[in-house]
Amino acid sequence: MENNTRGGDTPIKCELEANKNYAWCTCGHSGDQPFCNGSHRAAKATPSMVFSVEEDTTAYLCTCKQTKNPPYCDGSHK
Ligand code: FES
């Protein structure tokens, strides 16, 4: 989407808890990367993507928003 932007240039390591809903920022405007802080509304950009994991896990979440495997980094920032 044209109003989206890069939220960063590298993924952020996150400790994710099982069965908890997380709102990954898809638009890049959040100041709380990699998660949504509601900034997409003012920016008229894409809304968050809610996801959860089945087991406690450490994940590298995408901030550049170019990943083909959201919310996870796939190396597209390079
Ligand atoms: S601030 Fe980016 S999706 Fe909400």
PDB file of N, CA, C and O and ligand atoms in Angstrom:
ATOM      1  N   MET A   1       0.858  -1.199   0.000  1.00  0.00           N
ATOM      2  CA  MET A   1       0.000   0.000   0.000  1.00  0.00           C
ATOM      3  C   MET A   1       0.887   1.239   0.000  1.00  0.00           C
ATOM      4  O   MET A   1       1.893   1.305   0.680  1.00  0.00           O
ATOM      5  N   GLU A   2       0.472   2.247  -0.751  1.00  0.00           N
ATOM      6  CA  GLU A   2       1.360   3.396  -0.944  1.00  0.00           C
ATOM      7  C   GLU A   2       1.643   4.181   0.335  1.00  0.00           C
ATOM      8  O   GLU A   2       2.660   4.853   0.433  1.00  0.00           O
ATOM      9  N   ASN A   3       0.728   4.118   1.323  1.00  0.00           N
ATOM     10  CA  ASN A   3       0.979   4.854   2.564  1.00  0.00           C
ATOM     11  C   ASN A   3       1.835   4.078   3.555  1.00  0.00           C
ATOM     12  O   ASN A   3       2.151   4.579   4.624  1.00  0.00           O
ATOM     13  N   ASN A   4       2.198   2.841   3.213  1.00  0.00           N
ATOM     14  CA  ASN A   4       3.047   2.080   4.111  1.00  0.00           C
ATOM     15  C   ASN A   4       4.495   2.535   3.978  1.00  0.00           C
ATOM     16  O   ASN A   4       4.890   3.129   2.969  1.00  0.00           O
ATOM     17  N   THR A   5       5.267   2.244   5.016  1.00  0.00           N
ATOM     18  CA  THR A   5       6.674   2.627   5.008  1.00  0.00           C
ATOM     19  C   THR A   5       7.487   1.539   5.705  1.00  0.00           C
ATOM     20  O   THR A   5       6.919   0.602   6.277  1.00  0.00           O
ATOM     21  N   ARG A   6       8.776   1.659   5.681  1.00  0.00           N
ATOM     22  CA  ARG A   6       9.613   0.725   6.433  1.00  0.00           C
ATOM     23  C   ARG A   6       9.589   1.129   7.900  1.00  0.00           C
ATOM     24  O   ARG A   6       9.728   2.310   8.219  1.00  0.00           O
ATOM     25  N   GLY A   7       9.416   0.166   8.789  1.00  0.00           N
ATOM     26  CA  GLY A   7       9.433   0.463  10.222  1.00  0.00           C
ATOM     27  C   GLY A   7      10.812   0.287  10.809  1.00  0.00           C
ATOM     28  O   GLY A   7      11.049   0.614  11.978  1.00  0.00           O
ATOM     29  N   GLY A   8      11.728  -0.252  10.010  1.00  0.00           N
ATOM     30  CA  GLY A   8      13.083  -0.500  10.460  1.00  0.00           C
ATOM     31  C   GLY A   8      13.832  -1.249   9.387  1.00  0.00           C
ATOM     32  O   GLY A   8      13.252  -1.604   8.358  1.00  0.00           O
ATOM     33  N   ASP A   9      15.102  -1.485   9.623  1.00  0.00           N
ATOM     34  CA  ASP A   9      15.932  -2.155   8.614  1.00  0.00           C
ATOM     35  C   ASP A   9      16.417  -3.525   9.042  1.00  0.00           C
ATOM     36  O   ASP A   9      17.100  -4.209   8.269  1.00  0.00           O
ATOM     37  N   THR A  10      16.058  -3.905  10.268  1.00  0.00           N
ATOM     38  CA  THR A  10      16.437  -5.230  10.754  1.00  0.00           C
ATOM     39  C   THR A  10      15.276  -5.791  11.572  1.00  0.00           C
ATOM     40  O   THR A  10      14.480  -5.026  12.109  1.00  0.00           O
ATOM     41  N   PRO A  11      15.190  -7.123  11.676  1.00  0.00           N
ATOM     42  CA  PRO A  11      14.123  -7.704  12.490  1.00  0.00           C
ATOM     43  C   PRO A  11      14.366  -7.441  13.977  1.00  0.00           C
ATOM     44  O   PRO A  11      15.484  -7.088  14.377  1.00  0.00           O
ATOM     45  N   ILE A  12      13.326  -7.615  14.774  1.00  0.00           N
ATOM     46  CA  ILE A  12      13.438  -7.460  16.227  1.00  0.00           C
ATOM     47  C   ILE A  12      13.174  -8.814  16.873  1.00  0.00           C
ATOM     48  O   ILE A  12      12.175  -9.482  16.574  1.00  0.00           O
ATOM     49  N   LYS A  13      14.098  -9.207  17.751  1.00  0.00           N
ATOM     50  CA  LYS A  13      13.975 -10.469  18.462  1.00  0.00           C
ATOM     51  C   LYS A  13      12.902 -10.326  19.539  1.00  0.00           C
ATOM     52  O   LYS A  13      12.982  -9.416  20.371  1.00  0.00           O
ATOM     53  N   CYS A  14      11.914 -11.213  19.528  1.00  0.00           N
ATOM     54  CA  CYS A  14      10.801 -11.129  20.472  1.00  0.00           C
ATOM     55  C   CYS A  14      10.587 -12.479  21.155  1.00  0.00           C
ATOM     56  O   CYS A  14      10.651 -13.514  20.510  1.00  0.00           O
ATOM     57  N   GLU A  15      10.321 -12.413  22.454  1.00  0.00           N
ATOM     58  CA  GLU A  15       9.926 -13.613  23.201  1.00  0.00           C
ATOM     59  C   GLU A  15       8.405 -13.666  23.160  1.00  0.00           C
ATOM     60  O   GLU A  15       7.744 -12.820  23.755  1.00  0.00           O
ATOM     61  N   LEU A  16       7.861 -14.635  22.430  1.00  0.00           N
ATOM     62  CA  LEU A  16       6.409 -14.720  22.259  1.00  0.00           C
ATOM     63  C   LEU A  16       5.835 -15.791  23.177  1.00  0.00           C
ATOM     64  O   LEU A  16       6.402 -16.883  23.305  1.00  0.00           O
ATOM     65  N   GLU A  17       4.696 -15.463  23.793  1.00  0.00           N
ATOM     66  CA  GLU A  17       4.030 -16.409  24.694  1.00  0.00           C
ATOM     67  C   GLU A  17       2.942 -17.171  23.936  1.00  0.00           C
ATOM     68  O   GLU A  17       2.242 -16.606  23.091  1.00  0.00           O
ATOM     69  N   ALA A  18       2.795 -18.438  24.278  1.00  0.00           N
ATOM     70  CA  ALA A  18       1.794 -19.285  23.627  1.00  0.00           C
ATOM     71  C   ALA A  18       0.390 -18.737  23.816  1.00  0.00           C
ATOM     72  O   ALA A  18       0.053 -18.224  24.898  1.00  0.00           O
ATOM     73  N   ASN A  19      -0.398 -18.844  22.750  1.00  0.00           N
ATOM     74  CA  ASN A  19      -1.831 -18.549  22.801  1.00  0.00           C
ATOM     75  C   ASN A  19      -2.174 -17.124  23.222  1.00  0.00           C
ATOM     76  O   ASN A  19      -3.241 -16.876  23.770  1.00  0.00           O
ATOM     77  N   LYS A  20      -1.281 -16.208  22.972  1.00  0.00           N
ATOM     78  CA  LYS A  20      -1.548 -14.803  23.246  1.00  0.00           C
ATOM     79  C   LYS A  20      -1.661 -14.103  21.886  1.00  0.00           C
ATOM     80  O   LYS A  20      -0.908 -14.421  20.968  1.00  0.00           O
ATOM     81  N   ASN A  21      -2.601 -13.184  21.765  1.00  0.00           N
ATOM     82  CA  ASN A  21      -2.744 -12.472  20.496  1.00  0.00           C
ATOM     83  C   ASN A  21      -1.788 -11.288  20.428  1.00  0.00           C
ATOM     84  O   ASN A  21      -1.737 -10.474  21.347  1.00  0.00           O
ATOM     85  N   TYR A  22      -1.060 -11.217  19.329  1.00  0.00           N
ATOM     86  CA  TYR A  22      -0.141 -10.108  19.078  1.00  0.00           C
ATOM     87  C   TYR A  22      -0.596  -9.389  17.817  1.00  0.00           C
ATOM     88  O   TYR A  22      -1.073 -10.028  16.875  1.00  0.00           O
ATOM     89  N   ALA A  23      -0.446  -8.078  17.801  1.00  0.00           N
ATOM     90  CA  ALA A  23      -0.826  -7.284  16.629  1.00  0.00           C
ATOM     91  C   ALA A  23       0.443  -6.763  15.969  1.00  0.00           C
ATOM     92  O   ALA A  23       1.047  -5.786  16.421  1.00  0.00           O
ATOM     93  N   TRP A  24       0.848  -7.451  14.923  1.00  0.00           N
ATOM     94  CA  TRP A  24       2.061  -7.058  14.189  1.00  0.00           C
ATOM     95  C   TRP A  24       1.745  -5.875  13.288  1.00  0.00           C
ATOM     96  O   TRP A  24       0.752  -5.888  12.551  1.00  0.00           O
ATOM     97  N   CYS A  25       2.570  -4.859  13.339  1.00  0.00           N
ATOM     98  CA  CYS A  25       2.410  -3.673  12.485  1.00  0.00           C
ATOM     99  C   CYS A  25       2.737  -4.063  11.049  1.00  0.00           C
ATOM    100  O   CYS A  25       3.836  -4.551  10.771  1.00  0.00           O
ATOM    101  N   THR A  26       1.782  -3.857  10.156  1.00  0.00           N
ATOM    102  CA  THR A  26       2.018  -4.136   8.738  1.00  0.00           C
ATOM    103  C   THR A  26       2.417  -2.875   7.971  1.00  0.00           C
ATOM    104  O   THR A  26       2.894  -2.959   6.843  1.00  0.00           O
ATOM    105  N   CYS A  27       2.173  -1.703   8.595  1.00  0.00           N
ATOM    106  CA  CYS A  27       2.273  -0.444   7.831  1.00  0.00           C
ATOM    107  C   CYS A  27       3.621   0.262   7.974  1.00  0.00           C
ATOM    108  O   CYS A  27       3.962   1.124   7.177  1.00  0.00           O
ATOM    109  N   GLY A  28       4.366  -0.061   9.040  1.00  0.00           N
ATOM    110  CA  GLY A  28       5.674   0.553   9.250  1.00  0.00           C
ATOM    111  C   GLY A  28       5.647   1.848  10.035  1.00  0.00           C
ATOM    112  O   GLY A  28       6.700   2.358  10.410  1.00  0.00           O
ATOM    113  N   HIS A  29       4.463   2.377  10.333  1.00  0.00           N
ATOM    114  CA  HIS A  29       4.392   3.681  10.999  1.00  0.00           C
ATOM    115  C   HIS A  29       4.457   3.598  12.524  1.00  0.00           C
ATOM    116  O   HIS A  29       4.663   4.622  13.183  1.00  0.00           O
ATOM    117  N   SER A  30       4.253   2.430  13.083  1.00  0.00           N
ATOM    118  CA  SER A  30       4.249   2.311  14.542  1.00  0.00           C
ATOM    119  C   SER A  30       5.595   2.700  15.137  1.00  0.00           C
ATOM    120  O   SER A  30       6.649   2.338  14.634  1.00  0.00           O
ATOM    121  N   GLY A  31       5.539   3.425  16.263  1.00  0.00           N
ATOM    122  CA  GLY A  31       6.752   3.731  17.018  1.00  0.00           C
ATOM    123  C   GLY A  31       7.065   2.646  18.019  1.00  0.00           C
ATOM    124  O   GLY A  31       7.980   2.790  18.828  1.00  0.00           O
ATOM    125  N   ASP A  32       6.297   1.571  17.984  1.00  0.00           N
ATOM    126  CA  ASP A  32       6.461   0.460  18.923  1.00  0.00           C
ATOM    127  C   ASP A  32       6.739  -0.816  18.147  1.00  0.00           C
ATOM    128  O   ASP A  32       6.167  -1.861  18.396  1.00  0.00           O
ATOM    129  N   GLN A  33       7.628  -0.729  17.150  1.00  0.00           N
ATOM    130  CA  GLN A  33       7.953  -1.886  16.285  1.00  0.00           C
ATOM    131  C   GLN A  33       8.433  -3.070  17.115  1.00  0.00           C
ATOM    132  O   GLN A  33       9.130  -2.880  18.107  1.00  0.00           O
ATOM    133  N   PRO A  34       8.049  -4.281  16.693  1.00  0.00           N
ATOM    134  CA  PRO A  34       7.338  -4.625  15.463  1.00  0.00           C
ATOM    135  C   PRO A  34       5.817  -4.631  15.607  1.00  0.00           C
ATOM    136  O   PRO A  34       5.130  -5.094  14.703  1.00  0.00           O
ATOM    137  N   PHE A  35       5.315  -4.103  16.725  1.00  0.00           N
ATOM    138  CA  PHE A  35       3.882  -4.195  16.996  1.00  0.00           C
ATOM    139  C   PHE A  35       3.139  -2.911  16.632  1.00  0.00           C
ATOM    140  O   PHE A  35       3.715  -1.814  16.611  1.00  0.00           O
ATOM    141  N   CYS A  36       1.846  -3.047  16.395  1.00  0.00           N
ATOM    142  CA  CYS A  36       0.968  -1.924  16.045  1.00  0.00           C
ATOM    143  C   CYS A  36       0.733  -1.026  17.258  1.00  0.00           C
ATOM    144  O   CYS A  36       0.526  -1.518  18.365  1.00  0.00           O
ATOM    145  N   ASN A  37       0.761   0.261  17.060  1.00  0.00           N
ATOM    146  CA  ASN A  37       0.385   1.202  18.128  1.00  0.00           C
ATOM    147  C   ASN A  37      -0.756   2.115  17.672  1.00  0.00           C
ATOM    148  O   ASN A  37      -1.019   3.132  18.300  1.00  0.00           O
ATOM    149  N   GLY A  38      -1.413   1.745  16.584  1.00  0.00           N
ATOM    150  CA  GLY A  38      -2.573   2.506  16.114  1.00  0.00           C
ATOM    151  C   GLY A  38      -2.230   3.601  15.115  1.00  0.00           C
ATOM    152  O   GLY A  38      -3.136   4.230  14.569  1.00  0.00           O
ATOM    153  N   SER A  39      -0.945   3.807  14.857  1.00  0.00           N
ATOM    154  CA  SER A  39      -0.528   4.898  13.958  1.00  0.00           C
ATOM    155  C   SER A  39      -1.020   4.722  12.526  1.00  0.00           C
ATOM    156  O   SER A  39      -1.057   5.685  11.767  1.00  0.00           O
ATOM    157  N   HIS A  40      -1.388   3.494  12.155  1.00  0.00           N
ATOM    158  CA  HIS A  40      -1.852   3.263  10.768  1.00  0.00           C
ATOM    159  C   HIS A  40      -3.101   4.073  10.457  1.00  0.00           C
ATOM    160  O   HIS A  40      -3.350   4.400   9.303  1.00  0.00           O
ATOM    161  N   ARG A  41      -3.896   4.385  11.488  1.00  0.00           N
ATOM    162  CA  ARG A  41      -5.148   5.117  11.227  1.00  0.00           C
ATOM    163  C   ARG A  41      -4.842   6.508  10.703  1.00  0.00           C
ATOM    164  O   ARG A  41      -5.348   6.912   9.657  1.00  0.00           O
ATOM    165  N   ALA A  42      -4.024   7.260  11.422  1.00  0.00           N
ATOM    166  CA  ALA A  42      -3.679   8.619  10.997  1.00  0.00           C
ATOM    167  C   ALA A  42      -2.919   8.599   9.679  1.00  0.00           C
ATOM    168  O   ALA A  42      -3.041   9.513   8.862  1.00  0.00           O
ATOM    169  N   ALA A  43      -2.140   7.547   9.471  1.00  0.00           N
ATOM    170  CA  ALA A  43      -1.324   7.447   8.260  1.00  0.00           C
ATOM    171  C   ALA A  43      -2.140   6.937   7.067  1.00  0.00           C
ATOM    172  O   ALA A  43      -1.638   6.922   5.942  1.00  0.00           O
ATOM    173  N   LYS A  44      -3.395   6.503   7.324  1.00  0.00           N
ATOM    174  CA  LYS A  44      -4.226   5.893   6.281  1.00  0.00           C
ATOM    175  C   LYS A  44      -3.469   4.748   5.599  1.00  0.00           C
ATOM    176  O   LYS A  44      -3.405   4.645   4.367  1.00  0.00           O
ATOM    177  N   ALA A  45      -2.898   3.928   6.430  1.00  0.00           N
ATOM    178  CA  ALA A  45      -2.100   2.800   5.950  1.00  0.00           C
ATOM    179  C   ALA A  45      -2.778   1.496   6.372  1.00  0.00           C
ATOM    180  O   ALA A  45      -3.869   1.510   6.955  1.00  0.00           O
ATOM    181  N   THR A  46      -2.145   0.370   6.082  1.00  0.00           N
ATOM    182  CA  THR A  46      -2.779  -0.930   6.340  1.00  0.00           C
ATOM    183  C   THR A  46      -2.824  -1.240   7.836  1.00  0.00           C
ATOM    184  O   THR A  46      -1.905  -0.906   8.576  1.00  0.00           O
ATOM    185  N   PRO A  47      -3.908  -1.888   8.288  1.00  0.00           N
ATOM    186  CA  PRO A  47      -4.057  -2.217   9.705  1.00  0.00           C
ATOM    187  C   PRO A  47      -3.169  -3.381  10.128  1.00  0.00           C
ATOM    188  O   PRO A  47      -2.561  -4.060   9.296  1.00  0.00           O
ATOM    189  N   SER A  48      -3.145  -3.628  11.432  1.00  0.00           N
ATOM    190  CA  SER A  48      -2.292  -4.676  11.978  1.00  0.00           C
ATOM    191  C   SER A  48      -2.734  -6.062  11.532  1.00  0.00           C
ATOM    192  O   SER A  48      -3.869  -6.268  11.095  1.00  0.00           O
ATOM    193  N   MET A  49      -1.821  -7.009  11.679  1.00  0.00           N
ATOM    194  CA  MET A  49      -2.116  -8.422  11.454  1.00  0.00           C
ATOM    195  C   MET A  49      -2.003  -9.126  12.798  1.00  0.00           C
ATOM    196  O   MET A  49      -0.933  -9.154  13.401  1.00  0.00           O
ATOM    197  N   VAL A  50      -3.137  -9.660  13.263  1.00  0.00           N
ATOM    198  CA  VAL A  50      -3.133 -10.337  14.561  1.00  0.00           C
ATOM    199  C   VAL A  50      -2.669 -11.776  14.371  1.00  0.00           C
ATOM    200  O   VAL A  50      -3.094 -12.453  13.432  1.00  0.00           O
ATOM    201  N   PHE A  51      -1.773 -12.217  15.243  1.00  0.00           N
ATOM    202  CA  PHE A  51      -1.293 -13.596  15.162  1.00  0.00           C
ATOM    203  C   PHE A  51      -0.991 -14.112  16.556  1.00  0.00           C
ATOM    204  O   PHE A  51      -0.931 -13.342  17.517  1.00  0.00           O
ATOM    205  N   SER A  52      -0.854 -15.423  16.656  1.00  0.00           N
ATOM    206  CA  SER A  52      -0.469 -16.044  17.918  1.00  0.00           C
ATOM    207  C   SER A  52       0.421 -17.233  17.605  1.00  0.00           C
ATOM    208  O   SER A  52       0.528 -17.655  16.452  1.00  0.00           O
ATOM    209  N   VAL A  53       1.075 -17.752  18.624  1.00  0.00           N
ATOM    210  CA  VAL A  53       1.924 -18.931  18.457  1.00  0.00           C
ATOM    211  C   VAL A  53       1.425 -20.030  19.398  1.00  0.00           C
ATOM    212  O   VAL A  53       0.806 -19.746  20.429  1.00  0.00           O
ATOM    213  N   GLU A  54       1.683 -21.300  19.039  1.00  0.00           N
ATOM    214  CA  GLU A  54       1.158 -22.413  19.827  1.00  0.00           C
ATOM    215  C   GLU A  54       2.046 -22.762  21.007  1.00  0.00           C
ATOM    216  O   GLU A  54       1.593 -23.382  21.971  1.00  0.00           O
ATOM    217  N   GLU A  55       3.323 -22.367  20.930  1.00  0.00           N
ATOM    218  CA  GLU A  55       4.246 -22.648  22.030  1.00  0.00           C
ATOM    219  C   GLU A  55       5.060 -21.402  22.295  1.00  0.00           C
ATOM    220  O   GLU A  55       5.303 -20.606  21.379  1.00  0.00           O
ATOM    221  N   ASP A  56       5.515 -21.210  23.532  1.00  0.00           N
ATOM    222  CA  ASP A  56       6.418 -20.100  23.824  1.00  0.00           C
ATOM    223  C   ASP A  56       7.607 -20.207  22.880  1.00  0.00           C
ATOM    224  O   ASP A  56       8.170 -21.293  22.705  1.00  0.00           O
ATOM    225  N   THR A  57       7.975 -19.104  22.262  1.00  0.00           N
ATOM    226  CA  THR A  57       9.036 -19.178  21.266  1.00  0.00           C
ATOM    227  C   THR A  57       9.751 -17.841  21.132  1.00  0.00           C
ATOM    228  O   THR A  57       9.210 -16.798  21.495  1.00  0.00           O
ATOM    229  N   THR A  58      10.960 -17.893  20.644  1.00  0.00           N
ATOM    230  CA  THR A  58      11.703 -16.691  20.314  1.00  0.00           C
ATOM    231  C   THR A  58      11.609 -16.504  18.810  1.00  0.00           C
ATOM    232  O   THR A  58      11.877 -17.438  18.053  1.00  0.00           O
ATOM    233  N   ALA A  59      11.206 -15.307  18.374  1.00  0.00           N
ATOM    234  CA  ALA A  59      11.023 -15.079  16.939  1.00  0.00           C
ATOM    235  C   ALA A  59      11.638 -13.749  16.536  1.00  0.00           C
ATOM    236  O   ALA A  59      11.732 -12.817  17.348  1.00  0.00           O
ATOM    237  N   TYR A  60      12.061 -13.685  15.293  1.00  0.00           N
ATOM    238  CA  TYR A  60      12.578 -12.441  14.729  1.00  0.00           C
ATOM    239  C   TYR A  60      11.491 -11.860  13.844  1.00  0.00           C
ATOM    240  O   TYR A  60      11.195 -12.391  12.774  1.00  0.00           O
ATOM    241  N   LEU A  61      10.869 -10.783  14.344  1.00  0.00           N
ATOM    242  CA  LEU A  61       9.726 -10.203  13.641  1.00  0.00           C
ATOM    243  C   LEU A  61      10.175  -9.084  12.712  1.00  0.00           C
ATOM    244  O   LEU A  61      11.009  -8.245  13.062  1.00  0.00           O
ATOM    245  N   CYS A  62       9.586  -9.086  11.530  1.00  0.00           N
ATOM    246  CA  CYS A  62       9.942  -8.143  10.457  1.00  0.00           C
ATOM    247  C   CYS A  62       9.569  -6.708  10.832  1.00  0.00           C
ATOM    248  O   CYS A  62       8.480  -6.447  11.340  1.00  0.00           O
ATOM    249  N   THR A  63      10.456  -5.777  10.563  1.00  0.00           N
ATOM    250  CA  THR A  63      10.142  -4.339  10.710  1.00  0.00           C
ATOM    251  C   THR A  63      10.151  -3.619   9.367  1.00  0.00           C
ATOM    252  O   THR A  63       9.583  -2.539   9.246  1.00  0.00           O
ATOM    253  N   CYS A  64      10.797  -4.193   8.355  1.00  0.00           N
ATOM    254  CA  CYS A  64      10.881  -3.505   7.053  1.00  0.00           C
ATOM    255  C   CYS A  64       9.584  -3.631   6.268  1.00  0.00           C
ATOM    256  O   CYS A  64       9.346  -2.876   5.336  1.00  0.00           O
ATOM    257  N   LYS A  65       8.760  -4.626   6.681  1.00  0.00           N
ATOM    258  CA  LYS A  65       7.432  -4.882   6.087  1.00  0.00           C
ATOM    259  C   LYS A  65       7.511  -5.392   4.656  1.00  0.00           C
ATOM    260  O   LYS A  65       6.522  -5.381   3.934  1.00  0.00           O
ATOM    261  N   GLN A  66       8.678  -5.864   4.262  1.00  0.00           N
ATOM    262  CA  GLN A  66       8.844  -6.430   2.915  1.00  0.00           C
ATOM    263  C   GLN A  66       8.775  -7.955   2.935  1.00  0.00           C
ATOM    264  O   GLN A  66       8.808  -8.597   1.880  1.00  0.00           O
ATOM    265  N   THR A  67       8.695  -8.541   4.136  1.00  0.00           N
ATOM    266  CA  THR A  67       8.725 -10.001   4.228  1.00  0.00           C
ATOM    267  C   THR A  67       7.586 -10.657   3.460  1.00  0.00           C
ATOM    268  O   THR A  67       6.471 -10.134   3.411  1.00  0.00           O
ATOM    269  N   LYS A  68       7.869 -11.829   2.909  1.00  0.00           N
ATOM    270  CA  LYS A  68       6.837 -12.630   2.244  1.00  0.00           C
ATOM    271  C   LYS A  68       6.271 -13.656   3.227  1.00  0.00           C
ATOM    272  O   LYS A  68       5.405 -14.443   2.856  1.00  0.00           O
ATOM    273  N   ASN A  69       6.777 -13.647   4.448  1.00  0.00           N
ATOM    274  CA  ASN A  69       6.331 -14.604   5.463  1.00  0.00           C
ATOM    275  C   ASN A  69       5.976 -13.869   6.755  1.00  0.00           C
ATOM    276  O   ASN A  69       6.557 -14.124   7.805  1.00  0.00           O
ATOM    277  N   PRO A  70       5.016 -12.905   6.677  1.00  0.00           N
ATOM    278  CA  PRO A  70       4.696 -12.106   7.853  1.00  0.00           C
ATOM    279  C   PRO A  70       4.126 -12.956   8.986  1.00  0.00           C
ATOM    280  O   PRO A  70       3.414 -13.920   8.705  1.00  0.00           O
ATOM    281  N   PRO A  71       4.426 -12.638  10.250  1.00  0.00           N
ATOM    282  CA  PRO A  71       5.156 -11.467  10.715  1.00  0.00           C
ATOM    283  C   PRO A  71       6.663 -11.690  10.817  1.00  0.00           C
ATOM    284  O   PRO A  71       7.368 -10.870  11.384  1.00  0.00           O
ATOM    285  N   TYR A  72       7.134 -12.808  10.271  1.00  0.00           N
ATOM    286  CA  TYR A  72       8.526 -13.192  10.496  1.00  0.00           C
ATOM    287  C   TYR A  72       9.475 -12.625   9.441  1.00  0.00           C
ATOM    288  O   TYR A  72       9.121 -12.529   8.259  1.00  0.00           O
ATOM    289  N   CYS A  73      10.659 -12.314   9.879  1.00  0.00           N
ATOM    290  CA  CYS A  73      11.699 -11.855   8.954  1.00  0.00           C
ATOM    291  C   CYS A  73      12.044 -12.981   7.983  1.00  0.00           C
ATOM    292  O   CYS A  73      12.228 -14.126   8.397  1.00  0.00           O
ATOM    293  N   ASP A  74      12.128 -12.669   6.708  1.00  0.00           N
ATOM    294  CA  ASP A  74      12.583 -13.651   5.718  1.00  0.00           C
ATOM    295  C   ASP A  74      13.834 -13.161   4.988  1.00  0.00           C
ATOM    296  O   ASP A  74      14.202 -13.711   3.956  1.00  0.00           O
ATOM    297  N   GLY A  75      14.448 -12.110   5.539  1.00  0.00           N
ATOM    298  CA  GLY A  75      15.683 -11.611   4.935  1.00  0.00           C
ATOM    299  C   GLY A  75      15.455 -10.554   3.869  1.00  0.00           C
ATOM    300  O   GLY A  75      16.416 -10.049   3.292  1.00  0.00           O
ATOM    301  N   SER A  76      14.203 -10.168   3.616  1.00  0.00           N
ATOM    302  CA  SER A  76      13.900  -9.213   2.539  1.00  0.00           C
ATOM    303  C   SER A  76      14.437  -7.806   2.789  1.00  0.00           C
ATOM    304  O   SER A  76      14.501  -7.003   1.862  1.00  0.00           O
ATOM    305  N   HIS A  77      14.804  -7.498   4.041  1.00  0.00           N
ATOM    306  CA  HIS A  77      15.289  -6.138   4.358  1.00  0.00           C
ATOM    307  C   HIS A  77      16.628  -5.836   3.717  1.00  0.00           C
ATOM    308  O   HIS A  77      17.004  -4.685   3.601  1.00  0.00           O
ATOM    309  N   LYS A  78      17.363  -6.877   3.315  1.00  0.00           N
ATOM    310  CA  LYS A  78      18.720  -6.664   2.806  1.00  0.00           C
ATOM    311  C   LYS A  78      18.701  -6.042   1.411  1.00  0.00           C
ATOM    312  O   LYS A  78      17.823  -6.262   0.648  1.00  0.00           O
TER     313      LYS A  78
HETATM  314  S1  FES B   1       0.653   1.146  13.346  1.00  0.00           S
HETATM  315 FE1  FES B   1       1.279  -0.089  11.679  1.00  0.00          FE
HETATM  316  S2  FES B   1      -0.321  -1.560  11.543  1.00  0.00           S
HETATM  317 FE2  FES B   1      -0.947  -0.269  13.156  1.00  0.00          FE
END
